[in-house]
PDB file of C-alpha atoms and ligand atoms in Angstrom:
ATOM      1  CA  MET E   1      94.273  85.092  95.710  1.00  0.00           C
ATOM      2  CA  LEU E   2      96.323  86.226  92.698  1.00  0.00           C
ATOM      3  CA  THR E   3      94.899  86.585  89.211  1.00  0.00           C
ATOM      4  CA  ILE E   4      96.808  87.553  86.100  1.00  0.00           C
ATOM      5  CA  ASN E   5      94.916  88.621  83.005  1.00  0.00           C
ATOM      6  CA  ASN E   6      96.402  88.902  79.553  1.00  0.00           C
ATOM      7  CA  LEU E   7      99.904  89.932  80.624  1.00  0.00           C
ATOM      8  CA  HIS E   8     102.295  91.272  77.990  1.00  0.00           C
ATOM      9  CA  VAL E   9     105.904  92.252  78.699  1.00  0.00           C
ATOM     10  CA  TYR E  10     108.365  93.701  76.219  1.00  0.00           C
ATOM     11  CA  TYR E  11     112.126  94.190  76.522  1.00  0.00           C
ATOM     12  CA  GLY E  12     112.593  96.678  73.697  1.00  0.00           C
ATOM     13  CA  GLY E  13     111.706  94.650  70.610  1.00  0.00           C
ATOM     14  CA  ILE E  14     111.525  91.317  72.467  1.00  0.00           C
ATOM     15  CA  HIS E  15     107.984  90.251  73.294  1.00  0.00           C
ATOM     16  CA  ALA E  16     108.779  88.122  76.386  1.00  0.00           C
ATOM     17  CA  LEU E  17     105.241  87.447  77.704  1.00  0.00           C
ATOM     18  CA  LYS E  18     102.482  87.159  75.130  1.00  0.00           C
ATOM     19  CA  GLY E  19      99.133  87.337  76.882  1.00  0.00           C
ATOM     20  CA  VAL E  20      99.688  85.212  79.976  1.00  0.00           C
ATOM     21  CA  SER E  21      96.622  84.561  82.145  1.00  0.00           C
ATOM     22  CA  LEU E  22      96.616  82.459  85.292  1.00  0.00           C
ATOM     23  CA  ASN E  23      95.372  82.289  88.846  1.00  0.00           C
ATOM     24  CA  VAL E  24      96.876  81.202  92.141  1.00  0.00           C
ATOM     25  CA  ASN E  25      94.561  79.885  94.862  1.00  0.00           C
ATOM     26  CA  LYS E  26      95.158  80.509  98.544  1.00  0.00           C
ATOM     27  CA  GLY E  27      97.166  77.760 100.243  1.00  0.00           C
ATOM     28  CA  GLU E  28      98.264  75.919  97.124  1.00  0.00           C
ATOM     29  CA  ILE E  29     101.622  75.185  95.588  1.00  0.00           C
ATOM     30  CA  LEU E  30     101.317  76.278  91.975  1.00  0.00           C
ATOM     31  CA  THR E  31     104.220  75.585  89.689  1.00  0.00           C
ATOM     32  CA  ILE E  32     105.116  77.119  86.368  1.00  0.00           C
ATOM     33  CA  ILE E  33     107.420  74.934  84.364  1.00  0.00           C
ATOM     34  CA  GLY E  34     109.189  75.944  81.225  1.00  0.00           C
ATOM     35  CA  SER E  35     112.596  75.789  79.641  1.00  0.00           C
ATOM     36  CA  ASN E  36     115.306  78.426  79.572  1.00  0.00           C
ATOM     37  CA  GLY E  37     114.028  81.749  78.293  1.00  0.00           C
ATOM     38  CA  ALA E  38     110.335  80.784  78.416  1.00  0.00           C
ATOM     39  CA  GLY E  39     109.556  83.902  80.448  1.00  0.00           C
ATOM     40  CA  LYS E  40     109.311  82.500  83.974  1.00  0.00           C
ATOM     41  CA  SER E  41     111.502  85.100  85.688  1.00  0.00           C
ATOM     42  CA  THR E  42     109.805  87.845  83.678  1.00  0.00           C
ATOM     43  CA  LEU E  43     106.454  86.724  85.066  1.00  0.00           C
ATOM     44  CA  LEU E  44     107.677  86.843  88.673  1.00  0.00           C
ATOM     45  CA  ASN E  45     109.393  90.190  88.155  1.00  0.00           C
ATOM     46  CA  SER E  46     106.123  91.611  86.805  1.00  0.00           C
ATOM     47  CA  ILE E  47     104.182  90.458  89.869  1.00  0.00           C
ATOM     48  CA  SER E  48     106.729  91.929  92.277  1.00  0.00           C
ATOM     49  CA  GLY E  49     106.651  95.315  90.577  1.00  0.00           C
ATOM     50  CA  PHE E  50     110.042  95.357  88.856  1.00  0.00           C
ATOM     51  CA  LEU E  51     108.778  95.478  85.280  1.00  0.00           C
ATOM     52  CA  LYS E  52     106.308  97.494  83.251  1.00  0.00           C
ATOM     53  CA  TYR E  53     103.591  95.388  81.650  1.00  0.00           C
ATOM     54  CA  LYS E  54     100.304  95.488  79.795  1.00  0.00           C
ATOM     55  CA  GLY E  55      97.355  93.575  81.215  1.00  0.00           C
ATOM     56  CA  GLU E  56      96.404  93.272  84.867  1.00  0.00           C
ATOM     57  CA  ILE E  57      97.603  91.582  88.018  1.00  0.00           C
ATOM     58  CA  ILE E  58      95.014  91.394  90.777  1.00  0.00           C
ATOM     59  CA  TYR E  59      95.951  90.445  94.328  1.00  0.00           C
ATOM     60  CA  LYS E  60      93.326  90.073  97.046  1.00  0.00           C
ATOM     61  CA  ASP E  61      90.811  92.014  94.918  1.00  0.00           C
ATOM     62  CA  GLN E  62      93.208  94.902  94.330  1.00  0.00           C
ATOM     63  CA  LYS E  63      94.852  95.780  91.059  1.00  0.00           C
ATOM     64  CA  LEU E  64      98.622  95.692  91.667  1.00  0.00           C
ATOM     65  CA  ASN E  65      99.964  98.969  90.522  1.00  0.00           C
ATOM     66  CA  PHE E  66     102.455  99.739  93.232  1.00  0.00           C
ATOM     67  CA  SER E  67     106.162 100.008  94.020  1.00  0.00           C
ATOM     68  CA  PRO E  68     108.091  96.815  94.861  1.00  0.00           C
ATOM     69  CA  ASN E  69     108.268  97.888  98.542  1.00  0.00           C
ATOM     70  CA  LYS E  70     104.527  98.334  98.776  1.00  0.00           C
ATOM     71  CA  ILE E  71     103.996  94.962  97.097  1.00  0.00           C
ATOM     72  CA  VAL E  72     106.184  93.302  99.746  1.00  0.00           C
ATOM     73  CA  GLN E  73     104.153  95.046 102.446  1.00  0.00           C
ATOM     74  CA  MET E  74     100.971  93.683 100.888  1.00  0.00           C
ATOM     75  CA  GLY E  75     102.252  90.156 101.531  1.00  0.00           C
ATOM     76  CA  ILE E  76     104.007  89.148  98.318  1.00  0.00           C
ATOM     77  CA  CYS E  77     107.631  88.108  98.607  1.00  0.00           C
ATOM     78  CA  HIS E  78     109.951  87.246  95.744  1.00  0.00           C
ATOM     79  CA  VAL E  79     112.947  84.966  96.290  1.00  0.00           C
ATOM     80  CA  PRO E  80     114.953  85.643  93.142  1.00  0.00           C
ATOM     81  CA  GLU E  81     116.963  83.244  91.049  1.00  0.00           C
ATOM     82  CA  GLY E  82     120.638  83.209  92.017  1.00  0.00           C
ATOM     83  CA  ARG E  83     119.786  83.797  95.685  1.00  0.00           C
ATOM     84  CA  LEU E  84     121.453  87.225  95.949  1.00  0.00           C
ATOM     85  CA  VAL E  85     122.378  87.150  99.618  1.00  0.00           C
ATOM     86  CA  PHE E  86     124.551  89.941 101.006  1.00  0.00           C
ATOM     87  CA  ALA E  87     127.903  88.140 101.217  1.00  0.00           C
ATOM     88  CA  ASN E  88     129.525  90.581 103.652  1.00  0.00           C
ATOM     89  CA  LEU E  89     126.703  90.454 106.187  1.00  0.00           C
ATOM     90  CA  THR E  90     126.102  87.697 108.717  1.00  0.00           C
ATOM     91  CA  VAL E  91     123.343  85.158 108.272  1.00  0.00           C
ATOM     92  CA  GLU E  92     121.272  86.861 110.954  1.00  0.00           C
ATOM     93  CA  ASP E  93     121.709  90.333 109.459  1.00  0.00           C
ATOM     94  CA  ASN E  94     120.588  88.992 106.077  1.00  0.00           C
ATOM     95  CA  LEU E  95     117.505  87.515 107.719  1.00  0.00           C
ATOM     96  CA  LEU E  96     116.719  90.753 109.548  1.00  0.00           C
ATOM     97  CA  LEU E  97     117.024  92.678 106.283  1.00  0.00           C
ATOM     98  CA  GLY E  98     114.075  90.620 105.057  1.00  0.00           C
ATOM     99  CA  ALA E  99     112.017  92.368 107.728  1.00  0.00           C
ATOM    100  CA  TYR E 100     113.192  95.903 106.919  1.00  0.00           C
ATOM    101  CA  LEU E 101     109.703  97.152 106.045  1.00  0.00           C
ATOM    102  CA  ARG E 102     108.172  95.864 109.292  1.00  0.00           C
ATOM    103  CA  ASN E 103     107.851  97.675 112.625  1.00  0.00           C
ATOM    104  CA  ASP E 104     106.436  94.899 114.792  1.00  0.00           C
ATOM    105  CA  LYS E 105     109.512  93.967 116.846  1.00  0.00           C
ATOM    106  CA  LYS E 106     107.772  91.098 118.606  1.00  0.00           C
ATOM    107  CA  GLY E 107     106.516  89.581 115.342  1.00  0.00           C
ATOM    108  CA  ILE E 108     109.984  89.909 113.803  1.00  0.00           C
ATOM    109  CA  LYS E 109     111.556  88.072 116.746  1.00  0.00           C
ATOM    110  CA  GLU E 110     108.943  85.307 116.529  1.00  0.00           C
ATOM    111  CA  ASP E 111     109.457  84.934 112.782  1.00  0.00           C
ATOM    112  CA  LEU E 112     113.231  84.754 113.268  1.00  0.00           C
ATOM    113  CA  GLU E 113     112.713  81.831 115.651  1.00  0.00           C
ATOM    114  CA  LYS E 114     110.363  80.173 113.126  1.00  0.00           C
ATOM    115  CA  VAL E 115     112.993  80.543 110.402  1.00  0.00           C
ATOM    116  CA  TYR E 116     115.654  79.030 112.667  1.00  0.00           C
ATOM    117  CA  THR E 117     113.327  76.124 113.437  1.00  0.00           C
ATOM    118  CA  LEU E 118     112.693  75.560 109.736  1.00  0.00           C
ATOM    119  CA  PHE E 119     116.402  75.921 108.890  1.00  0.00           C
ATOM    120  CA  PRO E 120     118.478  74.660 111.848  1.00  0.00           C
ATOM    121  CA  ARG E 121     121.563  75.033 109.669  1.00  0.00           C
ATOM    122  CA  LEU E 122     121.051  78.809 109.591  1.00  0.00           C
ATOM    123  CA  LYS E 123     120.797  78.936 113.367  1.00  0.00           C
ATOM    124  CA  GLU E 124     124.116  77.101 113.650  1.00  0.00           C
ATOM    125  CA  ARG E 125     125.644  79.676 111.341  1.00  0.00           C
ATOM    126  CA  GLN E 126     123.832  82.800 112.450  1.00  0.00           C
ATOM    127  CA  LYS E 127     127.016  84.808 113.133  1.00  0.00           C
ATOM    128  CA  GLN E 128     128.849  83.590 110.046  1.00  0.00           C
ATOM    129  CA  LEU E 129     129.322  85.807 106.984  1.00  0.00           C
ATOM    130  CA  SER E 130     126.853  84.738 104.321  1.00  0.00           C
ATOM    131  CA  GLY E 131     129.506  84.652 101.611  1.00  0.00           C
ATOM    132  CA  THR E 132     131.076  81.649 103.366  1.00  0.00           C
ATOM    133  CA  LEU E 133     127.893  79.524 103.105  1.00  0.00           C
ATOM    134  CA  SER E 134     127.514  76.704 100.596  1.00  0.00           C
ATOM    135  CA  GLY E 135     125.133  77.115  97.652  1.00  0.00           C
ATOM    136  CA  GLY E 136     122.419  75.119  99.421  1.00  0.00           C
ATOM    137  CA  GLU E 137     122.770  77.143 102.602  1.00  0.00           C
ATOM    138  CA  GLN E 138     122.547  80.386 100.621  1.00  0.00           C
ATOM    139  CA  GLN E 139     119.330  79.140  99.030  1.00  0.00           C
ATOM    140  CA  MET E 140     117.949  78.414 102.505  1.00  0.00           C
ATOM    141  CA  LEU E 141     119.050  81.876 103.620  1.00  0.00           C
ATOM    142  CA  ALA E 142     117.295  83.482 100.647  1.00  0.00           C
ATOM    143  CA  MET E 143     114.070  81.635 101.476  1.00  0.00           C
ATOM    144  CA  GLY E 144     114.437  82.451 105.172  1.00  0.00           C
ATOM    145  CA  ARG E 145     114.961  86.108 104.344  1.00  0.00           C
ATOM    146  CA  GLY E 146     111.807  86.000 102.243  1.00  0.00           C
ATOM    147  CA  LEU E 147     109.844  84.543 105.130  1.00  0.00           C
ATOM    148  CA  MET E 148     111.028  87.389 107.364  1.00  0.00           C
ATOM    149  CA  SER E 149     108.812  89.778 105.402  1.00  0.00           C
ATOM    150  CA  SER E 150     105.851  87.750 106.743  1.00  0.00           C
ATOM    151  CA  PRO E 151     104.411  87.021 103.299  1.00  0.00           C
ATOM    152  CA  ASP E 152     101.100  85.417 102.408  1.00  0.00           C
ATOM    153  CA  ILE E 153     102.459  84.313  99.052  1.00  0.00           C
ATOM    154  CA  MET E 154     106.035  83.436  98.125  1.00  0.00           C
ATOM    155  CA  LEU E 155     107.322  83.640  94.571  1.00  0.00           C
ATOM    156  CA  LEU E 156     110.221  81.205  94.281  1.00  0.00           C
ATOM    157  CA  ASP E 157     112.425  81.488  91.207  1.00  0.00           C
ATOM    158  CA  GLU E 158     114.374  78.288  90.445  1.00  0.00           C
ATOM    159  CA  PRO E 159     115.208  77.433  94.061  1.00  0.00           C
ATOM    160  CA  SER E 160     116.922  74.177  93.047  1.00  0.00           C
ATOM    161  CA  LEU E 161     119.217  75.729  90.446  1.00  0.00           C
ATOM    162  CA  GLY E 162     122.819  74.592  90.792  1.00  0.00           C
ATOM    163  CA  LEU E 163     122.279  72.454  93.888  1.00  0.00           C
ATOM    164  CA  ALA E 164     123.529  68.915  94.447  1.00  0.00           C
ATOM    165  CA  PRO E 165     120.740  66.285  94.183  1.00  0.00           C
ATOM    166  CA  LEU E 166     120.522  65.672  97.925  1.00  0.00           C
ATOM    167  CA  LEU E 167     120.109  69.389  98.590  1.00  0.00           C
ATOM    168  CA  VAL E 168     117.534  69.681  95.827  1.00  0.00           C
ATOM    169  CA  GLN E 169     115.383  67.226  97.770  1.00  0.00           C
ATOM    170  CA  THR E 170     115.926  69.195 100.991  1.00  0.00           C
ATOM    171  CA  VAL E 171     114.869  72.434  99.319  1.00  0.00           C
ATOM    172  CA  PHE E 172     111.681  70.859  97.931  1.00  0.00           C
ATOM    173  CA  ASP E 173     110.884  69.343 101.356  1.00  0.00           C
ATOM    174  CA  ILE E 174     111.272  72.796 102.889  1.00  0.00           C
ATOM    175  CA  ILE E 175     108.911  74.323 100.312  1.00  0.00           C
ATOM    176  CA  THR E 176     106.318  71.753 101.390  1.00  0.00           C
ATOM    177  CA  ASP E 177     106.944  72.737 105.045  1.00  0.00           C
ATOM    178  CA  ILE E 178     106.506  76.426 104.189  1.00  0.00           C
ATOM    179  CA  ARG E 179     103.125  75.660 102.633  1.00  0.00           C
ATOM    180  CA  LYS E 180     102.171  73.843 105.852  1.00  0.00           C
ATOM    181  CA  MET E 181     102.882  77.131 107.668  1.00  0.00           C
ATOM    182  CA  GLY E 182      99.903  78.530 105.739  1.00  0.00           C
ATOM    183  CA  LYS E 183     101.788  80.232 102.918  1.00  0.00           C
ATOM    184  CA  THR E 184     100.786  80.102  99.268  1.00  0.00           C
ATOM    185  CA  ILE E 185     103.605  79.208  96.876  1.00  0.00           C
ATOM    186  CA  LEU E 186     104.180  80.192  93.254  1.00  0.00           C
ATOM    187  CA  LEU E 187     107.132  78.073  92.196  1.00  0.00           C
ATOM    188  CA  VAL E 188     108.950  78.594  88.940  1.00  0.00           C
ATOM    189  CA  GLU E 189     111.232  75.719  87.959  1.00  0.00           C
ATOM    190  CA  GLN E 190     113.215  74.120  85.207  1.00  0.00           C
ATOM    191  CA  ASN E 191     113.337  70.969  87.336  1.00  0.00           C
ATOM    192  CA  ALA E 192     109.853  69.980  86.209  1.00  0.00           C
ATOM    193  CA  PHE E 193     109.964  66.515  87.713  1.00  0.00           C
ATOM    194  CA  LYS E 194     110.573  67.741  91.258  1.00  0.00           C
ATOM    195  CA  ALA E 195     108.308  70.761  90.955  1.00  0.00           C
ATOM    196  CA  LEU E 196     105.384  68.625  89.752  1.00  0.00           C
ATOM    197  CA  SER E 197     105.980  66.130  92.559  1.00  0.00           C
ATOM    198  CA  ILE E 198     105.207  68.732  95.264  1.00  0.00           C
ATOM    199  CA  ALA E 199     102.745  71.023  93.428  1.00  0.00           C
ATOM    200  CA  ASP E 200      98.936  70.914  93.403  1.00  0.00           C
ATOM    201  CA  ARG E 201      98.538  72.524  89.980  1.00  0.00           C
ATOM    202  CA  ALA E 202     100.804  73.491  87.130  1.00  0.00           C
ATOM    203  CA  TYR E 203     101.033  75.716  84.082  1.00  0.00           C
ATOM    204  CA  VAL E 204     103.445  75.115  81.242  1.00  0.00           C
ATOM    205  CA  LEU E 205     105.022  78.257  79.789  1.00  0.00           C
ATOM    206  CA  GLU E 206     106.653  78.138  76.372  1.00  0.00           C
ATOM    207  CA  GLN E 207     108.042  81.139  74.517  1.00  0.00           C
ATOM    208  CA  GLY E 208     105.985  83.560  76.564  1.00  0.00           C
ATOM    209  CA  LYS E 209     102.671  81.688  76.288  1.00  0.00           C
ATOM    210  CA  ILE E 210     100.839  79.280  78.576  1.00  0.00           C
ATOM    211  CA  ILE E 211     100.427  76.136  76.494  1.00  0.00           C
ATOM    212  CA  MET E 212      98.900  73.849  79.102  1.00  0.00           C
ATOM    213  CA  GLU E 213      97.422  73.884  82.580  1.00  0.00           C
ATOM    214  CA  GLY E 214      96.028  71.267  84.926  1.00  0.00           C
ATOM    215  CA  SER E 215      96.606  69.305  88.094  1.00  0.00           C
ATOM    216  CA  ALA E 216     100.296  68.633  88.694  1.00  0.00           C
ATOM    217  CA  LYS E 217      99.532  64.923  88.457  1.00  0.00           C
ATOM    218  CA  ASP E 218      97.846  65.216  85.046  1.00  0.00           C
ATOM    219  CA  ILE E 219     100.616  67.408  83.672  1.00  0.00           C
ATOM    220  CA  ALA E 220     103.275  64.984  84.949  1.00  0.00           C
ATOM    221  CA  ASN E 221     101.459  62.133  83.166  1.00  0.00           C
ATOM    222  CA  ASN E 222     100.946  63.983  79.904  1.00  0.00           C
ATOM    223  CA  PRO E 223     102.984  62.219  77.181  1.00  0.00           C
ATOM    224  CA  SER E 224     104.207  65.388  75.448  1.00  0.00           C
ATOM    225  CA  ILE E 225     105.255  66.933  78.779  1.00  0.00           C
ATOM    226  CA  LYS E 226     106.994  63.717  79.747  1.00  0.00           C
ATOM    227  CA  GLU E 227     108.979  63.820  76.556  1.00  0.00           C
ATOM    228  CA  ALA E 228     109.774  67.534  76.562  1.00  0.00           C
ATOM    229  CA  TYR E 229     110.389  68.198  80.245  1.00  0.00           C
ATOM    230  CA  LEU E 230     110.794  64.963  82.112  1.00  0.00           C
ATOM    231  CA  GLY E 231     113.244  63.247  79.802  1.00  0.00           C
ATOM    232  CA  VAL E 232     110.932  60.265  79.222  1.00  0.00           C
ATOM    233  CA  LYS E 233     110.271  58.828  75.791  1.00  0.00           C
TER     234      LYS E 233
HETATM  235  P1  ATP C   1     115.693  81.397  82.759  1.00  0.00           P
HETATM  236  O1  ATP C   1     115.349  80.148  83.417  1.00  0.00           O
HETATM  237  O2  ATP C   1     116.848  81.288  81.815  1.00  0.00           O
HETATM  238  O3  ATP C   1     115.783  82.588  83.668  1.00  0.00           O
HETATM  239  P2  ATP C   1     113.070  82.299  82.071  1.00  0.00           P
HETATM  240  O4  ATP C   1     112.011  81.345  81.689  1.00  0.00           O
HETATM  241  O5  ATP C   1     113.050  82.819  83.462  1.00  0.00           O
HETATM  242  O6  ATP C   1     114.474  81.674  81.760  1.00  0.00           O
HETATM  243  P3  ATP C   1     113.158  85.037  81.255  1.00  0.00           P
HETATM  244  O7  ATP C   1     114.438  85.294  81.981  1.00  0.00           O
HETATM  245  O8  ATP C   1     111.918  85.560  81.831  1.00  0.00           O
HETATM  246  O9  ATP C   1     112.999  83.472  81.029  1.00  0.00           O
HETATM  247  O10 ATP C   1     113.331  85.544  79.750  1.00  0.00           O
HETATM  248  C1  ATP C   1     112.281  85.535  78.794  1.00  0.00           C
HETATM  249  C2  ATP C   1     112.774  86.166  77.492  1.00  0.00           C
HETATM  250  O11 ATP C   1     113.038  87.536  77.695  1.00  0.00           O
HETATM  251  C3  ATP C   1     114.061  85.555  76.955  1.00  0.00           C
HETATM  252  O12 ATP C   1     113.982  85.559  75.555  1.00  0.00           O
HETATM  253  C4  ATP C   1     115.117  86.495  77.435  1.00  0.00           C
HETATM  254  O13 ATP C   1     116.228  86.474  76.571  1.00  0.00           O
HETATM  255  C5  ATP C   1     114.394  87.833  77.391  1.00  0.00           C
HETATM  256  N1  ATP C   1     114.900  88.746  78.435  1.00  0.00           N
HETATM  257  C6  ATP C   1     114.874  88.546  79.762  1.00  0.00           C
HETATM  258  N2  ATP C   1     115.373  89.598  80.433  1.00  0.00           N
HETATM  259  C7  ATP C   1     115.744  90.500  79.501  1.00  0.00           C
HETATM  260  C8  ATP C   1     116.316  91.800  79.527  1.00  0.00           C
HETATM  261  N3  ATP C   1     116.609  92.406  80.678  1.00  0.00           N
HETATM  262  N4  ATP C   1     116.541  92.415  78.356  1.00  0.00           N
HETATM  263  C9  ATP C   1     116.240  91.836  77.178  1.00  0.00           C
HETATM  264  N5  ATP C   1     115.680  90.611  77.072  1.00  0.00           N
HETATM  265  C10 ATP C   1     115.440  89.945  78.193  1.00  0.00           C
END
């Protein structure tokens, strides 16, 4: 569904991605694990059209060379790190903003109901200003807003960052539910343990290079990964 070939990204003199190649299959949860600064956000920002790069990104047989808006319309949605909800708008207005490139009123209404079913907490708080939500609720809102663009693939950047352990579990359960809705998930995480527990396949990114790939189970059982990312010796 999504293929990346030999991707290079530079920030001035910093070579952030050094020839990354990977593929995402339809319907899977693919995770990319890597420590701080490995290049995970850079990879997602390249796919969603925010960065210039060398190499190619191919989505549904088309070379992605478009504006971020067009990329959203093609079915790719990016839920950025740090959530970035509009604090002065209500929960519902934030959700509707996720659909701002769509014209199908009926579909938008149906998707809003689906989001409220997936996140009952957001329904309870639909008229509340988003700035008053807890961190976990804002993460749910950011994912719900992403779903409102009716994506085929969701790029999730560190959805568990800064959340209390109980909420971390809730967020990972919801990602599994979103996949059951037929979406493909590209999940970028520092929480390797949790990410590997819900993913089908994984890539390990270190200093801008993919150093390992395999089934999530094999990666989770790999001794060097256990030591480096899972805190096991
Ligand atoms: P984190 O989890 O901290 O976001 P990451 O794996 O997502 O880490 P990136 O944010 O993609 O990593 O950063 C990759 C490298 O590129 C790092 O060395 C970082 O310092 C550098 N970098 C990222 N954004 C910029 C920028 N706007 N300008 C200059 N360097 C940047």
